[in-house]
Amino acid sequence: MKIEWECSENLFMDAPLELVGDCCQLAEGLTLSCAVHVLFTDDQQIRILNREQRQVDRATDVLSFPTVSYREGRTARESGKRLKAEWDPELSACMLGDIVISIEHAQAQAEEYGHSVRREVCYLFAHGLFHLMGYDHMEENEKKEMRLMEEKALNMAGISREEQTPHATDDELLALARLAMTRSYSPYSHYPVGAALLCKDGRVFTGCNVENASFGLTNCAERTALFKAVSEGAREFETIAIASVATPPYPCGACRQALNEFAPELKILVTWGEGQSAKTTLPELLPHSFGPSDLA
Ligand code: THU
């Protein structure tokens, strides 16, 4: 998901909102590239917005303003035409709307619920996003459905209140890799690649290839995801999903070696073309590998 930020300080850059956004839209079954505008603000400003836009004169945790007006009882997945009408050619994505989050409220609620501000911000973002996709919580059954969707998306992103929650499935990882591919920076090769790396603790880190005018500095999607993960403290990995366009994107030699450092038993999923996919493992792609144990 593309996020257009508006924030005085990037206080919550450690909250993986792009990933949460991808997981929310996939939980809803949307595979087209989507975008949102996010404003982080304080109680005073959110109160003004709430008063001006909704005639409610009080501060709140999150507000959302959808661009699409959904038909009664319908959500984004059943509103393809209306969504496509919001396609922004400059962003190459469908603009779903605006989300406003009060940092002050998020901090207070995190303390009240006994979890991190990071989790609270992810939850509020997911909540706002489901509103942008046509969900509401006026009736008890609607509220239940919206909560289920939020939990599903946050679990998929590895952000959950429970320790033991199901990890992203192979199909979900493949879909996350395809979405990560839409962020590829590949103006020289025109070969976009996306990757989604599942950690043993359930977190998922995504990455895309990032090319450079000097060519040799290009970073592959797999190593982007791996380096993001390791630099956030993750060291143990279960599966990597890799997506590209025309041919099966098996990892290059450098990526195989980099992945072997942390996960010599890694499962590897690749997808390309019109949803073709294949499975393999790192030992199969890198037999007789050289790794940390050889130095022991
Ligand atoms: N690429 C990857 O991202 N992963 C691989 O394992 C193979 C190659 C990228 C690098 C470059 O941006 C483009 O694909 C063409 O080589």
PDB file of N, CA, C and O in Angstrom, residues 105-179:
ATOM      1  N   HIS A 105      -4.034  10.232  21.735  1.00  0.00           N
ATOM      2  CA  HIS A 105      -5.001   9.174  22.036  1.00  0.00           C
ATOM      3  C   HIS A 105      -4.347   7.797  21.938  1.00  0.00           C
ATOM      4  O   HIS A 105      -4.596   6.929  22.765  1.00  0.00           O
ATOM      5  N   ALA A 106      -3.526   7.612  20.886  1.00  0.00           N
ATOM      6  CA  ALA A 106      -2.872   6.307  20.693  1.00  0.00           C
ATOM      7  C   ALA A 106      -1.978   5.983  21.887  1.00  0.00           C
ATOM      8  O   ALA A 106      -1.986   4.848  22.382  1.00  0.00           O
ATOM      9  N   GLN A 107      -1.257   6.974  22.376  1.00  0.00           N
ATOM     10  CA  GLN A 107      -0.362   6.743  23.521  1.00  0.00           C
ATOM     11  C   GLN A 107      -1.158   6.374  24.766  1.00  0.00           C
ATOM     12  O   GLN A 107      -0.818   5.426  25.482  1.00  0.00           O
ATOM     13  N   ALA A 108      -2.253   7.120  25.010  1.00  0.00           N
ATOM     14  CA  ALA A 108      -3.070   6.860  26.206  1.00  0.00           C
ATOM     15  C   ALA A 108      -3.707   5.474  26.122  1.00  0.00           C
ATOM     16  O   ALA A 108      -3.726   4.717  27.102  1.00  0.00           O
ATOM     17  N   GLN A 109      -4.218   5.114  24.938  1.00  0.00           N
ATOM     18  CA  GLN A 109      -4.880   3.805  24.788  1.00  0.00           C
ATOM     19  C   GLN A 109      -3.882   2.654  24.910  1.00  0.00           C
ATOM     20  O   GLN A 109      -4.199   1.602  25.459  1.00  0.00           O
ATOM     21  N   ALA A 110      -2.675   2.860  24.376  1.00  0.00           N
ATOM     22  CA  ALA A 110      -1.645   1.810  24.481  1.00  0.00           C
ATOM     23  C   ALA A 110      -1.379   1.518  25.961  1.00  0.00           C
ATOM     24  O   ALA A 110      -1.287   0.361  26.375  1.00  0.00           O
ATOM     25  N   GLU A 111      -1.303   2.572  26.762  1.00  0.00           N
ATOM     26  CA  GLU A 111      -1.034   2.404  28.187  1.00  0.00           C
ATOM     27  C   GLU A 111      -2.197   1.688  28.868  1.00  0.00           C
ATOM     28  O   GLU A 111      -2.013   0.752  29.630  1.00  0.00           O
ATOM     29  N   GLU A 112      -3.407   2.116  28.514  1.00  0.00           N
ATOM     30  CA  GLU A 112      -4.608   1.521  29.102  1.00  0.00           C
ATOM     31  C   GLU A 112      -4.695   0.023  28.785  1.00  0.00           C
ATOM     32  O   GLU A 112      -5.024  -0.784  29.644  1.00  0.00           O
ATOM     33  N   TYR A 113      -4.410  -0.365  27.525  1.00  0.00           N
ATOM     34  CA  TYR A 113      -4.532  -1.770  27.127  1.00  0.00           C
ATOM     35  C   TYR A 113      -3.270  -2.571  27.438  1.00  0.00           C
ATOM     36  O   TYR A 113      -3.239  -3.783  27.231  1.00  0.00           O
ATOM     37  N   GLY A 114      -2.217  -1.899  27.872  1.00  0.00           N
ATOM     38  CA  GLY A 114      -0.992  -2.616  28.227  1.00  0.00           C
ATOM     39  C   GLY A 114      -0.244  -3.163  27.035  1.00  0.00           C
ATOM     40  O   GLY A 114       0.376  -4.214  27.109  1.00  0.00           O
ATOM     41  N   HIS A 115      -0.343  -2.515  25.874  1.00  0.00           N
ATOM     42  CA  HIS A 115       0.508  -2.926  24.760  1.00  0.00           C
ATOM     43  C   HIS A 115       1.281  -1.724  24.216  1.00  0.00           C
ATOM     44  O   HIS A 115       1.138  -0.602  24.712  1.00  0.00           O
ATOM     45  N   SER A 116       2.078  -1.978  23.194  1.00  0.00           N
ATOM     46  CA  SER A 116       2.969  -0.919  22.707  1.00  0.00           C
ATOM     47  C   SER A 116       2.198   0.126  21.898  1.00  0.00           C
ATOM     48  O   SER A 116       1.130  -0.162  21.338  1.00  0.00           O
ATOM     49  N   VAL A 117       2.771   1.319  21.836  1.00  0.00           N
ATOM     50  CA  VAL A 117       2.184   2.379  21.002  1.00  0.00           C
ATOM     51  C   VAL A 117       2.211   1.919  19.536  1.00  0.00           C
ATOM     52  O   VAL A 117       1.293   2.191  18.764  1.00  0.00           O
ATOM     53  N   ARG A 118       3.255   1.171  19.192  1.00  0.00           N
ATOM     54  CA  ARG A 118       3.389   0.634  17.829  1.00  0.00           C
ATOM     55  C   ARG A 118       2.163  -0.218  17.466  1.00  0.00           C
ATOM     56  O   ARG A 118       1.570  -0.072  16.413  1.00  0.00           O
ATOM     57  N   ARG A 119       1.785  -1.118  18.403  1.00  0.00           N
ATOM     58  CA  ARG A 119       0.629  -1.968  18.121  1.00  0.00           C
ATOM     59  C   ARG A 119      -0.650  -1.135  18.016  1.00  0.00           C
ATOM     60  O   ARG A 119      -1.481  -1.349  17.149  1.00  0.00           O
ATOM     61  N   GLU A 120      -0.780  -0.172  18.926  1.00  0.00           N
ATOM     62  CA  GLU A 120      -1.986   0.653  18.936  1.00  0.00           C
ATOM     63  C   GLU A 120      -2.108   1.446  17.630  1.00  0.00           C
ATOM     64  O   GLU A 120      -3.193   1.539  17.056  1.00  0.00           O
ATOM     65  N   VAL A 121      -0.991   2.008  17.175  1.00  0.00           N
ATOM     66  CA  VAL A 121      -1.024   2.782  15.920  1.00  0.00           C
ATOM     67  C   VAL A 121      -1.397   1.859  14.749  1.00  0.00           C
ATOM     68  O   VAL A 121      -2.198   2.220  13.884  1.00  0.00           O
ATOM     69  N   CYS A 122      -0.841   0.643  14.741  1.00  0.00           N
ATOM     70  CA  CYS A 122      -1.186  -0.321  13.680  1.00  0.00           C
ATOM     71  C   CYS A 122      -2.673  -0.652  13.741  1.00  0.00           C
ATOM     72  O   CYS A 122      -3.351  -0.728  12.713  1.00  0.00           O
ATOM     73  N   TYR A 123      -3.183  -0.873  14.973  1.00  0.00           N
ATOM     74  CA  TYR A 123      -4.601  -1.191  15.115  1.00  0.00           C
ATOM     75  C   TYR A 123      -5.479  -0.032  14.618  1.00  0.00           C
ATOM     76  O   TYR A 123      -6.427  -0.230  13.853  1.00  0.00           O
ATOM     77  N   LEU A 124      -5.144   1.191  15.036  1.00  0.00           N
ATOM     78  CA  LEU A 124      -5.964   2.352  14.634  1.00  0.00           C
ATOM     79  C   LEU A 124      -5.913   2.537  13.123  1.00  0.00           C
ATOM     80  O   LEU A 124      -6.922   2.864  12.481  1.00  0.00           O
ATOM     81  N   PHE A 125      -4.732   2.303  12.555  1.00  0.00           N
ATOM     82  CA  PHE A 125      -4.592   2.425  11.100  1.00  0.00           C
ATOM     83  C   PHE A 125      -5.462   1.372  10.393  1.00  0.00           C
ATOM     84  O   PHE A 125      -6.193   1.681   9.453  1.00  0.00           O
ATOM     85  N   ALA A 126      -5.393   0.131  10.881  1.00  0.00           N
ATOM     86  CA  ALA A 126      -6.207  -0.940  10.271  1.00  0.00           C
ATOM     87  C   ALA A 126      -7.695  -0.601  10.409  1.00  0.00           C
ATOM     88  O   ALA A 126      -8.473  -0.756   9.460  1.00  0.00           O
ATOM     89  N   HIS A 127      -8.075  -0.115  11.576  1.00  0.00           N
ATOM     90  CA  HIS A 127      -9.478   0.238  11.815  1.00  0.00           C
ATOM     91  C   HIS A 127      -9.933   1.313  10.813  1.00  0.00           C
ATOM     92  O   HIS A 127     -10.964   1.166  10.150  1.00  0.00           O
ATOM     93  N   GLY A 128      -9.120   2.354  10.679  1.00  0.00           N
ATOM     94  CA  GLY A 128      -9.447   3.424   9.728  1.00  0.00           C
ATOM     95  C   GLY A 128      -9.533   2.890   8.305  1.00  0.00           C
ATOM     96  O   GLY A 128     -10.425   3.253   7.537  1.00  0.00           O
ATOM     97  N   LEU A 129      -8.620   1.983   7.989  1.00  0.00           N
ATOM     98  CA  LEU A 129      -8.572   1.451   6.627  1.00  0.00           C
ATOM     99  C   LEU A 129      -9.814   0.622   6.298  1.00  0.00           C
ATOM    100  O   LEU A 129     -10.350   0.688   5.192  1.00  0.00           O
ATOM    101  N   PHE A 130     -10.292  -0.174   7.281  1.00  0.00           N
ATOM    102  CA  PHE A 130     -11.510  -0.935   7.007  1.00  0.00           C
ATOM    103  C   PHE A 130     -12.706  -0.001   6.832  1.00  0.00           C
ATOM    104  O   PHE A 130     -13.589  -0.270   6.019  1.00  0.00           O
ATOM    105  N   HIS A 131     -12.707   1.124   7.546  1.00  0.00           N
ATOM    106  CA  HIS A 131     -13.751   2.118   7.261  1.00  0.00           C
ATOM    107  C   HIS A 131     -13.637   2.586   5.819  1.00  0.00           C
ATOM    108  O   HIS A 131     -14.642   2.708   5.117  1.00  0.00           O
ATOM    109  N   LEU A 132     -12.404   2.839   5.366  1.00  0.00           N
ATOM    110  CA  LEU A 132     -12.216   3.307   3.977  1.00  0.00           C
ATOM    111  C   LEU A 132     -12.626   2.245   2.966  1.00  0.00           C
ATOM    112  O   LEU A 132     -12.863   2.561   1.804  1.00  0.00           O
ATOM    113  N   MET A 133     -12.701   0.978   3.422  1.00  0.00           N
ATOM    114  CA  MET A 133     -13.113  -0.095   2.508  1.00  0.00           C
ATOM    115  C   MET A 133     -14.587  -0.458   2.710  1.00  0.00           C
ATOM    116  O   MET A 133     -15.034  -1.514   2.260  1.00  0.00           O
ATOM    117  N   GLY A 134     -15.316   0.415   3.402  1.00  0.00           N
ATOM    118  CA  GLY A 134     -16.773   0.249   3.468  1.00  0.00           C
ATOM    119  C   GLY A 134     -17.305  -0.395   4.729  1.00  0.00           C
ATOM    120  O   GLY A 134     -18.499  -0.683   4.821  1.00  0.00           O
ATOM    121  N   TYR A 135     -16.444  -0.678   5.726  1.00  0.00           N
ATOM    122  CA  TYR A 135     -16.912  -1.316   6.958  1.00  0.00           C
ATOM    123  C   TYR A 135     -17.402  -0.277   7.970  1.00  0.00           C
ATOM    124  O   TYR A 135     -16.963   0.866   7.954  1.00  0.00           O
ATOM    125  N   ASP A 136     -18.331  -0.722   8.831  1.00  0.00           N
ATOM    126  CA  ASP A 136     -18.843   0.160   9.870  1.00  0.00           C
ATOM    127  C   ASP A 136     -19.131  -0.658  11.128  1.00  0.00           C
ATOM    128  O   ASP A 136     -19.116  -1.890  11.072  1.00  0.00           O
ATOM    129  N   HIS A 137     -19.420   0.024  12.250  1.00  0.00           N
ATOM    130  CA  HIS A 137     -19.693  -0.729  13.472  1.00  0.00           C
ATOM    131  C   HIS A 137     -20.895  -0.153  14.217  1.00  0.00           C
ATOM    132  O   HIS A 137     -20.883  -0.032  15.437  1.00  0.00           O
ATOM    133  N   MET A 138     -21.910   0.220  13.456  1.00  0.00           N
ATOM    134  CA  MET A 138     -23.127   0.736  14.079  1.00  0.00           C
ATOM    135  C   MET A 138     -23.908  -0.411  14.725  1.00  0.00           C
ATOM    136  O   MET A 138     -24.352  -0.314  15.863  1.00  0.00           O
ATOM    137  N   GLU A 139     -24.066  -1.514  13.979  1.00  0.00           N
ATOM    138  CA  GLU A 139     -24.803  -2.684  14.489  1.00  0.00           C
ATOM    139  C   GLU A 139     -23.810  -3.679  15.078  1.00  0.00           C
ATOM    140  O   GLU A 139     -22.663  -3.740  14.637  1.00  0.00           O
ATOM    141  N   GLU A 140     -24.314  -4.499  16.027  1.00  0.00           N
ATOM    142  CA  GLU A 140     -23.438  -5.458  16.706  1.00  0.00           C
ATOM    143  C   GLU A 140     -22.793  -6.439  15.704  1.00  0.00           C
ATOM    144  O   GLU A 140     -21.596  -6.725  15.805  1.00  0.00           O
ATOM    145  N   ASN A 141     -23.567  -6.919  14.717  1.00  0.00           N
ATOM    146  CA  ASN A 141     -22.999  -7.899  13.767  1.00  0.00           C
ATOM    147  C   ASN A 141     -21.948  -7.269  12.851  1.00  0.00           C
ATOM    148  O   ASN A 141     -20.935  -7.883  12.517  1.00  0.00           O
ATOM    149  N   GLU A 142     -22.187  -5.980  12.493  1.00  0.00           N
ATOM    150  CA  GLU A 142     -21.190  -5.266  11.668  1.00  0.00           C
ATOM    151  C   GLU A 142     -19.892  -5.091  12.446  1.00  0.00           C
ATOM    152  O   GLU A 142     -18.797  -5.245  11.912  1.00  0.00           O
ATOM    153  N   LYS A 143     -20.059  -4.771  13.739  1.00  0.00           N
ATOM    154  CA  LYS A 143     -18.908  -4.527  14.603  1.00  0.00           C
ATOM    155  C   LYS A 143     -18.055  -5.798  14.711  1.00  0.00           C
ATOM    156  O   LYS A 143     -16.835  -5.759  14.611  1.00  0.00           O
ATOM    157  N   LYS A 144     -18.755  -6.942  14.858  1.00  0.00           N
ATOM    158  CA  LYS A 144     -18.088  -8.231  14.981  1.00  0.00           C
ATOM    159  C   LYS A 144     -17.284  -8.534  13.713  1.00  0.00           C
ATOM    160  O   LYS A 144     -16.136  -8.970  13.769  1.00  0.00           O
ATOM    161  N   GLU A 145     -17.916  -8.283  12.576  1.00  0.00           N
ATOM    162  CA  GLU A 145     -17.265  -8.577  11.293  1.00  0.00           C
ATOM    163  C   GLU A 145     -16.030  -7.693  11.101  1.00  0.00           C
ATOM    164  O   GLU A 145     -14.973  -8.162  10.668  1.00  0.00           O
ATOM    165  N   MET A 146     -16.187  -6.422  11.464  1.00  0.00           N
ATOM    166  CA  MET A 146     -15.068  -5.491  11.312  1.00  0.00           C
ATOM    167  C   MET A 146     -13.907  -5.912  12.216  1.00  0.00           C
ATOM    168  O   MET A 146     -12.746  -5.921  11.793  1.00  0.00           O
ATOM    169  N   ARG A 147     -14.210  -6.316  13.467  1.00  0.00           N
ATOM    170  CA  ARG A 147     -13.166  -6.761  14.405  1.00  0.00           C
ATOM    171  C   ARG A 147     -12.434  -7.987  13.860  1.00  0.00           C
ATOM    172  O   ARG A 147     -11.221  -8.096  13.949  1.00  0.00           O
ATOM    173  N   LEU A 148     -13.212  -8.914  13.275  1.00  0.00           N
ATOM    174  CA  LEU A 148     -12.608 -10.133  12.716  1.00  0.00           C
ATOM    175  C   LEU A 148     -11.637  -9.789  11.592  1.00  0.00           C
ATOM    176  O   LEU A 148     -10.539 -10.347  11.504  1.00  0.00           O
ATOM    177  N   MET A 149     -12.057  -8.862  10.736  1.00  0.00           N
ATOM    178  CA  MET A 149     -11.201  -8.454   9.620  1.00  0.00           C
ATOM    179  C   MET A 149      -9.929  -7.795  10.145  1.00  0.00           C
ATOM    180  O   MET A 149      -8.834  -8.058   9.660  1.00  0.00           O
ATOM    181  N   GLU A 150     -10.086  -6.928  11.157  1.00  0.00           N
ATOM    182  CA  GLU A 150      -8.919  -6.240  11.726  1.00  0.00           C
ATOM    183  C   GLU A 150      -7.942  -7.255  12.324  1.00  0.00           C
ATOM    184  O   GLU A 150      -6.733  -7.178  12.086  1.00  0.00           O
ATOM    185  N   GLU A 151      -8.481  -8.239  13.072  1.00  0.00           N
ATOM    186  CA  GLU A 151      -7.623  -9.254  13.690  1.00  0.00           C
ATOM    187  C   GLU A 151      -6.895 -10.066  12.629  1.00  0.00           C
ATOM    188  O   GLU A 151      -5.709 -10.357  12.750  1.00  0.00           O
ATOM    189  N   LYS A 152      -7.653 -10.431  11.580  1.00  0.00           N
ATOM    190  CA  LYS A 152      -7.066 -11.236  10.507  1.00  0.00           C
ATOM    191  C   LYS A 152      -5.889 -10.494   9.882  1.00  0.00           C
ATOM    192  O   LYS A 152      -4.802 -11.042   9.702  1.00  0.00           O
ATOM    193  N   ALA A 153      -6.108  -9.201   9.584  1.00  0.00           N
ATOM    194  CA  ALA A 153      -5.067  -8.408   8.927  1.00  0.00           C
ATOM    195  C   ALA A 153      -3.869  -8.211   9.852  1.00  0.00           C
ATOM    196  O   ALA A 153      -2.714  -8.350   9.433  1.00  0.00           O
ATOM    197  N   LEU A 154      -4.136  -7.916  11.139  1.00  0.00           N
ATOM    198  CA  LEU A 154      -3.019  -7.669  12.063  1.00  0.00           C
ATOM    199  C   LEU A 154      -2.235  -8.953  12.330  1.00  0.00           C
ATOM    200  O   LEU A 154      -1.011  -8.926  12.448  1.00  0.00           O
ATOM    201  N   ASN A 155      -2.941 -10.088  12.386  1.00  0.00           N
ATOM    202  CA  ASN A 155      -2.232 -11.371  12.542  1.00  0.00           C
ATOM    203  C   ASN A 155      -1.335 -11.626  11.356  1.00  0.00           C
ATOM    204  O   ASN A 155      -0.200 -12.062  11.491  1.00  0.00           O
ATOM    205  N   MET A 156      -1.895 -11.369  10.158  1.00  0.00           N
ATOM    206  CA  MET A 156      -1.135 -11.608   8.934  1.00  0.00           C
ATOM    207  C   MET A 156       0.138 -10.761   8.945  1.00  0.00           C
ATOM    208  O   MET A 156       1.182 -11.174   8.480  1.00  0.00           O
ATOM    209  N   ALA A 157       0.039  -9.566   9.514  1.00  0.00           N
ATOM    210  CA  ALA A 157       1.198  -8.669   9.569  1.00  0.00           C
ATOM    211  C   ALA A 157       2.096  -8.973  10.763  1.00  0.00           C
ATOM    212  O   ALA A 157       3.095  -8.295  10.980  1.00  0.00           O
ATOM    213  N   GLY A 158       1.716 -10.000  11.548  1.00  0.00           N
ATOM    214  CA  GLY A 158       2.542 -10.380  12.695  1.00  0.00           C
ATOM    215  C   GLY A 158       2.399  -9.431  13.871  1.00  0.00           C
ATOM    216  O   GLY A 158       3.275  -9.359  14.720  1.00  0.00           O
ATOM    217  N   ILE A 159       1.283  -8.692  13.898  1.00  0.00           N
ATOM    218  CA  ILE A 159       1.058  -7.763  15.008  1.00  0.00           C
ATOM    219  C   ILE A 159      -0.193  -8.210  15.718  1.00  0.00           C
ATOM    220  O   ILE A 159      -1.283  -8.066  15.191  1.00  0.00           O
ATOM    221  N   SER A 160       0.009  -8.799  16.876  1.00  0.00           N
ATOM    222  CA  SER A 160      -1.164  -9.342  17.534  1.00  0.00           C
ATOM    223  C   SER A 160      -1.047  -9.230  19.031  1.00  0.00           C
ATOM    224  O   SER A 160       0.045  -9.168  19.572  1.00  0.00           O
ATOM    225  N   ARG A 161      -2.199  -9.237  19.681  1.00  0.00           N
ATOM    226  CA  ARG A 161      -2.217  -9.203  21.135  1.00  0.00           C
ATOM    227  C   ARG A 161      -1.829 -10.575  21.691  1.00  0.00           C
ATOM    228  O   ARG A 161      -1.224 -10.695  22.711  1.00  0.00           O
ATOM    229  N   GLU A 162      -2.229 -11.626  20.941  1.00  0.00           N
ATOM    230  CA  GLU A 162      -1.972 -12.987  21.403  1.00  0.00           C
ATOM    231  C   GLU A 162      -0.570 -13.405  20.984  1.00  0.00           C
ATOM    232  O   GLU A 162      -0.110 -13.038  19.917  1.00  0.00           O
ATOM    233  N   GLU A 163       0.054 -14.218  21.840  1.00  0.00           N
ATOM    234  CA  GLU A 163       1.374 -14.742  21.471  1.00  0.00           C
ATOM    235  C   GLU A 163       1.239 -15.760  20.343  1.00  0.00           C
ATOM    236  O   GLU A 163       1.993 -15.751  19.391  1.00  0.00           O
ATOM    237  N   GLN A 164       0.244 -16.656  20.524  1.00  0.00           N
ATOM    238  CA  GLN A 164       0.103 -17.764  19.583  1.00  0.00           C
ATOM    239  C   GLN A 164      -0.995 -17.478  18.570  1.00  0.00           C
ATOM    240  O   GLN A 164      -2.137 -17.820  18.768  1.00  0.00           O
ATOM    241  N   THR A 165      -0.668 -16.841  17.502  1.00  0.00           N
ATOM    242  CA  THR A 165      -1.669 -16.616  16.467  1.00  0.00           C
ATOM    243  C   THR A 165      -1.169 -17.238  15.183  1.00  0.00           C
ATOM    244  O   THR A 165       0.034 -17.403  14.997  1.00  0.00           O
ATOM    245  N   PRO A 166      -2.089 -17.613  14.303  1.00  0.00           N
ATOM    246  CA  PRO A 166      -1.629 -18.267  13.077  1.00  0.00           C
ATOM    247  C   PRO A 166      -0.750 -17.340  12.245  1.00  0.00           C
ATOM    248  O   PRO A 166      -1.008 -16.137  12.169  1.00  0.00           O
ATOM    249  N   HIS A 167       0.282 -17.904  11.657  1.00  0.00           N
ATOM    250  CA  HIS A 167       1.169 -17.118  10.801  1.00  0.00           C
ATOM    251  C   HIS A 167       0.547 -16.948   9.419  1.00  0.00           C
ATOM    252  O   HIS A 167      -0.373 -17.665   9.053  1.00  0.00           O
ATOM    253  N   ALA A 168       1.091 -15.999   8.655  1.00  0.00           N
ATOM    254  CA  ALA A 168       0.633 -15.814   7.274  1.00  0.00           C
ATOM    255  C   ALA A 168       0.781 -17.144   6.524  1.00  0.00           C
ATOM    256  O   ALA A 168       1.778 -17.851   6.693  1.00  0.00           O
ATOM    257  N   THR A 169      -0.192 -17.476   5.715  1.00  0.00           N
ATOM    258  CA  THR A 169      -0.130 -18.718   4.932  1.00  0.00           C
ATOM    259  C   THR A 169       0.764 -18.497   3.710  1.00  0.00           C
ATOM    260  O   THR A 169       1.095 -17.353   3.369  1.00  0.00           O
ATOM    261  N   ASP A 170       1.085 -19.595   3.020  1.00  0.00           N
ATOM    262  CA  ASP A 170       1.906 -19.477   1.803  1.00  0.00           C
ATOM    263  C   ASP A 170       1.226 -18.563   0.778  1.00  0.00           C
ATOM    264  O   ASP A 170       1.881 -17.717   0.163  1.00  0.00           O
ATOM    265  N   ASP A 171      -0.090 -18.722   0.619  1.00  0.00           N
ATOM    266  CA  ASP A 171      -0.803 -17.890  -0.366  1.00  0.00           C
ATOM    267  C   ASP A 171      -0.766 -16.417   0.033  1.00  0.00           C
ATOM    268  O   ASP A 171      -0.624 -15.537  -0.815  1.00  0.00           O
ATOM    269  N   GLU A 172      -0.895 -16.163   1.339  1.00  0.00           N
ATOM    270  CA  GLU A 172      -0.844 -14.770   1.808  1.00  0.00           C
ATOM    271  C   GLU A 172       0.552 -14.178   1.587  1.00  0.00           C
ATOM    272  O   GLU A 172       0.695 -13.028   1.170  1.00  0.00           O
ATOM    273  N   LEU A 173       1.581 -14.991   1.846  1.00  0.00           N
ATOM    274  CA  LEU A 173       2.951 -14.489   1.625  1.00  0.00           C
ATOM    275  C   LEU A 173       3.181 -14.176   0.148  1.00  0.00           C
ATOM    276  O   LEU A 173       3.805 -13.170  -0.200  1.00  0.00           O
ATOM    277  N   LEU A 174       2.655 -15.050  -0.718  1.00  0.00           N
ATOM    278  CA  LEU A 174       2.816 -14.804  -2.163  1.00  0.00           C
ATOM    279  C   LEU A 174       2.110 -13.510  -2.563  1.00  0.00           C
ATOM    280  O   LEU A 174       2.641 -12.706  -3.335  1.00  0.00           O
ATOM    281  N   ALA A 175       0.919 -13.292  -1.997  1.00  0.00           N
ATOM    282  CA  ALA A 175       0.180 -12.058  -2.318  1.00  0.00           C
ATOM    283  C   ALA A 175       0.919 -10.838  -1.778  1.00  0.00           C
ATOM    284  O   ALA A 175       0.972  -9.789  -2.439  1.00  0.00           O
ATOM    285  N   LEU A 176       1.533 -10.963  -0.596  1.00  0.00           N
ATOM    286  CA  LEU A 176       2.300  -9.839  -0.040  1.00  0.00           C
ATOM    287  C   LEU A 176       3.523  -9.543  -0.910  1.00  0.00           C
ATOM    288  O   LEU A 176       3.875  -8.377  -1.127  1.00  0.00           O
ATOM    289  N   ALA A 177       4.151 -10.594  -1.421  1.00  0.00           N
ATOM    290  CA  ALA A 177       5.316 -10.391  -2.304  1.00  0.00           C
ATOM    291  C   ALA A 177       4.883  -9.678  -3.588  1.00  0.00           C
ATOM    292  O   ALA A 177       5.574  -8.773  -4.076  1.00  0.00           O
ATOM    293  N   ARG A 178       3.700 -10.049  -4.098  1.00  0.00           N
ATOM    294  CA  ARG A 178       3.205  -9.386  -5.330  1.00  0.00           C
ATOM    295  C   ARG A 178       2.942  -7.907  -5.067  1.00  0.00           C
ATOM    296  O   ARG A 178       3.245  -7.052  -5.906  1.00  0.00           O
ATOM    297  N   LEU A 179       2.386  -7.594  -3.901  1.00  0.00           N
ATOM    298  CA  LEU A 179       2.156  -6.177  -3.590  1.00  0.00           C
ATOM    299  C   LEU A 179       3.479  -5.439  -3.388  1.00  0.00           C
ATOM    300  O   LEU A 179       3.633  -4.294  -3.818  1.00  0.00           O
TER     301      LEU A 179
END
